PDB file of C-alpha atoms in Angstrom:
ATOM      1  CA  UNK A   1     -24.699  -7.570  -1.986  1.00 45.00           C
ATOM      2  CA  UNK A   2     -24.321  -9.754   1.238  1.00 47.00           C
ATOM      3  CA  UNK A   3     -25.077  -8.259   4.573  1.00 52.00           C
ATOM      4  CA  UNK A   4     -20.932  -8.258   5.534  1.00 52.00           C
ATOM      5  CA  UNK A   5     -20.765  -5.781   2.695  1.00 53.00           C
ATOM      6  CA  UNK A   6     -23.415  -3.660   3.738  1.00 66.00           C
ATOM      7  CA  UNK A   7     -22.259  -3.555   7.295  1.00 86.00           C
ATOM      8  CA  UNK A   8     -18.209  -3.153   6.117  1.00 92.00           C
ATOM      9  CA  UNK A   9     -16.549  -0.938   4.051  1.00 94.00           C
ATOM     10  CA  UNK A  10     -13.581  -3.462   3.870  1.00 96.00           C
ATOM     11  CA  UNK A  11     -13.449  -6.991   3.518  1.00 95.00           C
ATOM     12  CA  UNK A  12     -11.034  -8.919   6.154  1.00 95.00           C
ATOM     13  CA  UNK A  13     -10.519 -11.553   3.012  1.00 95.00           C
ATOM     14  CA  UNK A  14      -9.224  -8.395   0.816  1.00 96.00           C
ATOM     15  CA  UNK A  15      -6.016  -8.061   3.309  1.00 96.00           C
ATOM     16  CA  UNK A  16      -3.302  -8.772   0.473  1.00 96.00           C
ATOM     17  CA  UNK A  17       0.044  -6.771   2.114  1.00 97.00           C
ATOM     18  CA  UNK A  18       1.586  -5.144   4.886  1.00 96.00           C
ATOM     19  CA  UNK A  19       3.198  -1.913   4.530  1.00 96.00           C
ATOM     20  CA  UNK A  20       6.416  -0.876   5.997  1.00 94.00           C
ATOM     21  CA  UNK A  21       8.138   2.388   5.033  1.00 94.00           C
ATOM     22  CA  UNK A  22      12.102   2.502   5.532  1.00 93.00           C
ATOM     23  CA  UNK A  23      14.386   4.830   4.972  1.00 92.00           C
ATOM     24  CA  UNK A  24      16.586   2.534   2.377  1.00 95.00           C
ATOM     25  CA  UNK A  25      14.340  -0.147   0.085  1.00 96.00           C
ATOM     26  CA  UNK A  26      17.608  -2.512  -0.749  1.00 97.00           C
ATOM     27  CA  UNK A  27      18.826  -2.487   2.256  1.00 96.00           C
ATOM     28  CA  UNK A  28      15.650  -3.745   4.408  1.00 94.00           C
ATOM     29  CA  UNK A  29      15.284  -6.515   1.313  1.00 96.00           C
ATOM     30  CA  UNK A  30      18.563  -7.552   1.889  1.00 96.00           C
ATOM     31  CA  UNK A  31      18.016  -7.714   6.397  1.00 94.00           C
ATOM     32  CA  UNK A  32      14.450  -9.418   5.915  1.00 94.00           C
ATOM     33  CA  UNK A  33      15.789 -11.881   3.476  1.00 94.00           C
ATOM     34  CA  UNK A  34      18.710 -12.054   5.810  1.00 94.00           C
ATOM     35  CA  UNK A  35      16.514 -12.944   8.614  1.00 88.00           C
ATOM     36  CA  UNK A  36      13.333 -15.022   7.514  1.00 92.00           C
ATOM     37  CA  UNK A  37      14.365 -16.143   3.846  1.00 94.00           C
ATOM     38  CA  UNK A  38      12.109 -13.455   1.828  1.00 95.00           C
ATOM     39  CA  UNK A  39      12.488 -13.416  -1.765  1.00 96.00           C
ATOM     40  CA  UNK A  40      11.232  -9.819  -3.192  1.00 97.00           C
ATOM     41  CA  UNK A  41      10.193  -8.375  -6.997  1.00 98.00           C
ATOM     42  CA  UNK A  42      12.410  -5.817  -8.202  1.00 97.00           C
ATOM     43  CA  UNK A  43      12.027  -2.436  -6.651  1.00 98.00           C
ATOM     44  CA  UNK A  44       9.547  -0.743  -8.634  1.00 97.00           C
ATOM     45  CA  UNK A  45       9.245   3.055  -9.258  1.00 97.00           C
ATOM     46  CA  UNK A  46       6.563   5.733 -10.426  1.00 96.00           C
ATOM     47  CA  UNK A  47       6.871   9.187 -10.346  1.00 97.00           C
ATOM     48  CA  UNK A  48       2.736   9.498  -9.438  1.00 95.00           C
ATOM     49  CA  UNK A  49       0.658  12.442  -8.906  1.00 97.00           C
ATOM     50  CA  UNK A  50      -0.870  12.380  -5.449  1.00 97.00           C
ATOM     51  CA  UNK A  51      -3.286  14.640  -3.231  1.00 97.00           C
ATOM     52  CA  UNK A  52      -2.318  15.608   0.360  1.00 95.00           C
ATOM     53  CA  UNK A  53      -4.027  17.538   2.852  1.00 92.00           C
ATOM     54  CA  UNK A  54      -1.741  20.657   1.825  1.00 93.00           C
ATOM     55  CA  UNK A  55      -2.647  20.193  -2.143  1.00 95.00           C
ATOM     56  CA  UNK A  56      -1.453  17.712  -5.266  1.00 96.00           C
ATOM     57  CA  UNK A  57       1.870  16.941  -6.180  1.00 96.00           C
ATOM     58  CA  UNK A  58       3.911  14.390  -8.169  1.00 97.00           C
ATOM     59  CA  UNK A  59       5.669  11.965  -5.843  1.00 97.00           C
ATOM     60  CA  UNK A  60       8.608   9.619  -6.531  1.00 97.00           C
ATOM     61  CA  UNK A  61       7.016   6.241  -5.397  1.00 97.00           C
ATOM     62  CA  UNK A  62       9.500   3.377  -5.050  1.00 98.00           C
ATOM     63  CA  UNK A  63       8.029  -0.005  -3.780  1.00 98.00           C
ATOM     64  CA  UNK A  64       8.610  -3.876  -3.161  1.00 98.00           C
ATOM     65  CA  UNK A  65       7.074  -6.438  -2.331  1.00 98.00           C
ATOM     66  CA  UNK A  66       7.673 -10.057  -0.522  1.00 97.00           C
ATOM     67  CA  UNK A  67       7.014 -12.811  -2.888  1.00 97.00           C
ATOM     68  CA  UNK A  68       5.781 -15.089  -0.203  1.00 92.00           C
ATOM     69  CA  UNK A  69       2.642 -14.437   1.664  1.00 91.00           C
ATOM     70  CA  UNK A  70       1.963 -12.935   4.121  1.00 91.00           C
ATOM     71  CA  UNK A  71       2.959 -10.452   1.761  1.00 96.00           C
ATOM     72  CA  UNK A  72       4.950  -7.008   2.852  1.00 97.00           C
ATOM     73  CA  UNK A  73       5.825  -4.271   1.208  1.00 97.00           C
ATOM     74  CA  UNK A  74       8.278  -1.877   1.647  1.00 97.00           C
ATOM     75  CA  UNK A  75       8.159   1.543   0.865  1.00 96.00           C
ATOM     76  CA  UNK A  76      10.683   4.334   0.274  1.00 96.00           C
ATOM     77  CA  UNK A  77      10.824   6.775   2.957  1.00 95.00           C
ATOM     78  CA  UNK A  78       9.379  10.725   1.303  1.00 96.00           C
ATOM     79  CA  UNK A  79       9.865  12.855   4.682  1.00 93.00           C
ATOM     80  CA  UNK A  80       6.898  15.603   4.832  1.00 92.00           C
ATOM     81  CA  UNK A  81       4.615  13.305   3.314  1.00 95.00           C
ATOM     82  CA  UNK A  82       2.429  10.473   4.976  1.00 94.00           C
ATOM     83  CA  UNK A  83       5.554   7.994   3.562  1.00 95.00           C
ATOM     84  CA  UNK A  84       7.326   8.871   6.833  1.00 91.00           C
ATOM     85  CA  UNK A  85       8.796   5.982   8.852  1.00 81.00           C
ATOM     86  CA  UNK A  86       6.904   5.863  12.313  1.00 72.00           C
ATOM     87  CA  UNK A  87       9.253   5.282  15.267  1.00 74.00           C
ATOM     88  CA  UNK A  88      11.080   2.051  15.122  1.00 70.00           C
ATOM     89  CA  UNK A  89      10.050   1.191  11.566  1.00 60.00           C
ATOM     90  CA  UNK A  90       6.621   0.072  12.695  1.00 77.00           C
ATOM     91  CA  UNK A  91       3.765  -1.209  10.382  1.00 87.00           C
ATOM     92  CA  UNK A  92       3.022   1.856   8.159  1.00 92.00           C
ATOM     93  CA  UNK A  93      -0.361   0.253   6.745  1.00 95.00           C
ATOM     94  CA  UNK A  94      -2.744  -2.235   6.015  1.00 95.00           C
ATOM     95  CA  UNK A  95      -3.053  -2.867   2.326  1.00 96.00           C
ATOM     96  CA  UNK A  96      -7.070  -4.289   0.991  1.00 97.00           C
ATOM     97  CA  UNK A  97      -8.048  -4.537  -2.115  1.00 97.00           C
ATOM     98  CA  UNK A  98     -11.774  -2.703  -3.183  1.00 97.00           C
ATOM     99  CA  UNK A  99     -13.949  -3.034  -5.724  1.00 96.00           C
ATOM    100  CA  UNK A 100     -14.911   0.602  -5.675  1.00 97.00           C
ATOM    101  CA  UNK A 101     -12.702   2.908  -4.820  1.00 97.00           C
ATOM    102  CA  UNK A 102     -14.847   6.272  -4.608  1.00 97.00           C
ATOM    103  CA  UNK A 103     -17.440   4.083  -2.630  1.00 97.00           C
ATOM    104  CA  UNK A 104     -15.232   2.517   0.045  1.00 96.00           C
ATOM    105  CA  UNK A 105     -13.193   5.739   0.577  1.00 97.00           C
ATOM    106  CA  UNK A 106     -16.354   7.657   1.790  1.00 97.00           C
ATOM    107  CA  UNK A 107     -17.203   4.437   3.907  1.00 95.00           C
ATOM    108  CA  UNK A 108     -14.017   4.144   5.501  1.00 95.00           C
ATOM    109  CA  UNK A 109     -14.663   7.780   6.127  1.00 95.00           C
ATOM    110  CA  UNK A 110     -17.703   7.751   7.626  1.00 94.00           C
ATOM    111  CA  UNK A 111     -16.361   4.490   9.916  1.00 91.00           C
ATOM    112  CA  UNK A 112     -13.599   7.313  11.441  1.00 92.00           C
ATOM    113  CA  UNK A 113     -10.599   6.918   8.630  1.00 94.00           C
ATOM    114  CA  UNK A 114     -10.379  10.042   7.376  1.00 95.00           C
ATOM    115  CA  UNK A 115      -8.829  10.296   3.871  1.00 97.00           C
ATOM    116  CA  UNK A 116      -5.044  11.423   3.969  1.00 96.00           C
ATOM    117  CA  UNK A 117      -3.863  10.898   0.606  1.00 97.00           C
ATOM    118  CA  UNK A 118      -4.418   9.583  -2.915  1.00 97.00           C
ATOM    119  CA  UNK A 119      -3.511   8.821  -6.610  1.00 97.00           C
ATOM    120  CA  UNK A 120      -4.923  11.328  -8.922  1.00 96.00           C
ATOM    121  CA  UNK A 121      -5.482  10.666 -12.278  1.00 95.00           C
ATOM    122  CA  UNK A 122      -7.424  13.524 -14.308  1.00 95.00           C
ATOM    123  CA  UNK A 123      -7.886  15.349 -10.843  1.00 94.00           C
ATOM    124  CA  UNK A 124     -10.329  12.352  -9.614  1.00 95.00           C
ATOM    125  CA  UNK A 125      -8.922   9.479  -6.937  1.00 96.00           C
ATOM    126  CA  UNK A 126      -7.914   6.774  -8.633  1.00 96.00           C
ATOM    127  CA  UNK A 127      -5.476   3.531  -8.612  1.00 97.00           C
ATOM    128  CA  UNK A 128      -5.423   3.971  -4.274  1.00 97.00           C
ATOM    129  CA  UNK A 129      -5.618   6.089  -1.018  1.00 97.00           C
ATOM    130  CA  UNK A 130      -4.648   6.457   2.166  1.00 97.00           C
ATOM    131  CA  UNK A 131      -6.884   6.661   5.468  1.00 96.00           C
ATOM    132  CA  UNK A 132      -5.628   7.062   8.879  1.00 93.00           C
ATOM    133  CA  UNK A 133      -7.880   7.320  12.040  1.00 89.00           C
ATOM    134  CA  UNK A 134      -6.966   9.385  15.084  1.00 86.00           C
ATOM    135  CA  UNK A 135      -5.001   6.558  16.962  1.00 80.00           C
ATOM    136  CA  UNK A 136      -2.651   5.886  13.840  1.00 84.00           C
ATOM    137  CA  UNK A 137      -3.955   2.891  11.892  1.00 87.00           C
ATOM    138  CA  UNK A 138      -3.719   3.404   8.360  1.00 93.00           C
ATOM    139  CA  UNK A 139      -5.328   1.324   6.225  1.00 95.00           C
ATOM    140  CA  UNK A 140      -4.378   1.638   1.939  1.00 97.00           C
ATOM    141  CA  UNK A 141      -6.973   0.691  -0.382  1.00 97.00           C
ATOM    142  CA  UNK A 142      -6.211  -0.416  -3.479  1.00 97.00           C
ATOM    143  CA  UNK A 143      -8.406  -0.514  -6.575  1.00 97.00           C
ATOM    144  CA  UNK A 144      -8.407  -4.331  -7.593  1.00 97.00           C
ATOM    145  CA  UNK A 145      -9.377  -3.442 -11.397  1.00 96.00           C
ATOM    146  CA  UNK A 146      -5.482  -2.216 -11.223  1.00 94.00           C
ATOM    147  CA  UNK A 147      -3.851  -5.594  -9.809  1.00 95.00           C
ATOM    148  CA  UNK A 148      -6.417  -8.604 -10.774  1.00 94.00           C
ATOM    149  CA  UNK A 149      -3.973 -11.190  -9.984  1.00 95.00           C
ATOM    150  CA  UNK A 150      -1.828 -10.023  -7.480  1.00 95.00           C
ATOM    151  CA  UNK A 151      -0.085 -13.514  -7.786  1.00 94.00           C
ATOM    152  CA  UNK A 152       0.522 -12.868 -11.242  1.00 95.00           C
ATOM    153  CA  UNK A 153       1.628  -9.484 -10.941  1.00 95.00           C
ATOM    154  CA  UNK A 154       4.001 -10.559  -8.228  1.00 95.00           C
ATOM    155  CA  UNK A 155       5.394 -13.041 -10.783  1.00 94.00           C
ATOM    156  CA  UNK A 156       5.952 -10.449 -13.651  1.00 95.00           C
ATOM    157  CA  UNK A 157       8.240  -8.201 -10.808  1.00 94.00           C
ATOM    158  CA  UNK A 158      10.125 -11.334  -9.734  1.00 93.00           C
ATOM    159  CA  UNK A 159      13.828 -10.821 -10.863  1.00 91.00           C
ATOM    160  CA  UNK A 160      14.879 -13.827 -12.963  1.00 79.00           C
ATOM    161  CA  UNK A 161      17.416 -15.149 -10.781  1.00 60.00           C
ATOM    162  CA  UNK A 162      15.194 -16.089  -8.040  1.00 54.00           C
TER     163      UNK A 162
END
């Protein structure tokens, strides 16, 4: 392990997206596009089970993301949960890839990010989660086991006609 991981719970190389959530997917695809020529993958949906500070429940994910890097990726608005739109539609998060997701969720933790939400899956954290420190930065981490080549992946979302 080098000394950057020791000293880091995230690597600044393991920045893949940013997060924006908005209250309408299409139509912030279609304005961005509109604007700076992004091309996006389909809009992608899961209903997931997810832990918040008020207990688990299943969420209706829906998700996009730019095709060109830097990458964004917008998120459908899910008022009461942490997929709220902040004032003016500013950066929601700061997604990183991790190689252990357990591991760099206590770090981030103990670095002032309290946990805020997460995937479950067989009531452990799992696939990604959510940590937000007192002044509003939330940073996502992201399991990389679950997107190995985000390139790829990107690819297999693309519609056809772009």
């Amino acid at each position: 392990m080098s000394d950057d991981a020791m000293t880091h719970p995230l690597s600044a190389t393991d920045l893949y997206h940013t997060g924006i959530v908005v209250p309408d997917i299409e139509a912030w695809k279609t304005r961005l596009t509109e604007v700076a020529g992004h091309r996006w993958t389909e809009t992608m949906a899961a209903d997931l089970p997810v832990r918040l500070a008020d207990g688990e429940r299943v969420l209706p994910l829906r998700y996009a993301y730019s095709l060109d890097a830097p990458h964004i990726e917008l998120v459908q608005e899910i008022p009461g949960t942490p997929w709220t739109p902040a004032a003016h539609l500013a950066t929601h998060h700061l997604g990183y890839f991790c190689d252990d997701l357990q591991t760099t969720s206590k770090r981030l933790e103990e670095a002032g990010f309290p946990l805020e939400a997460c995937a479950v899956v067989d009531g452990a954290m799992a696939i990604f989660a959510y940590h937000l420190d007192p002044w509003g930065v939330r940073i996502e981490i992201v399991d990389r086991t679950r997107i190995p080549d985000f390139a790829a992946y990107l690819r297999s979302k693309a519609p056809t006609w772009q």
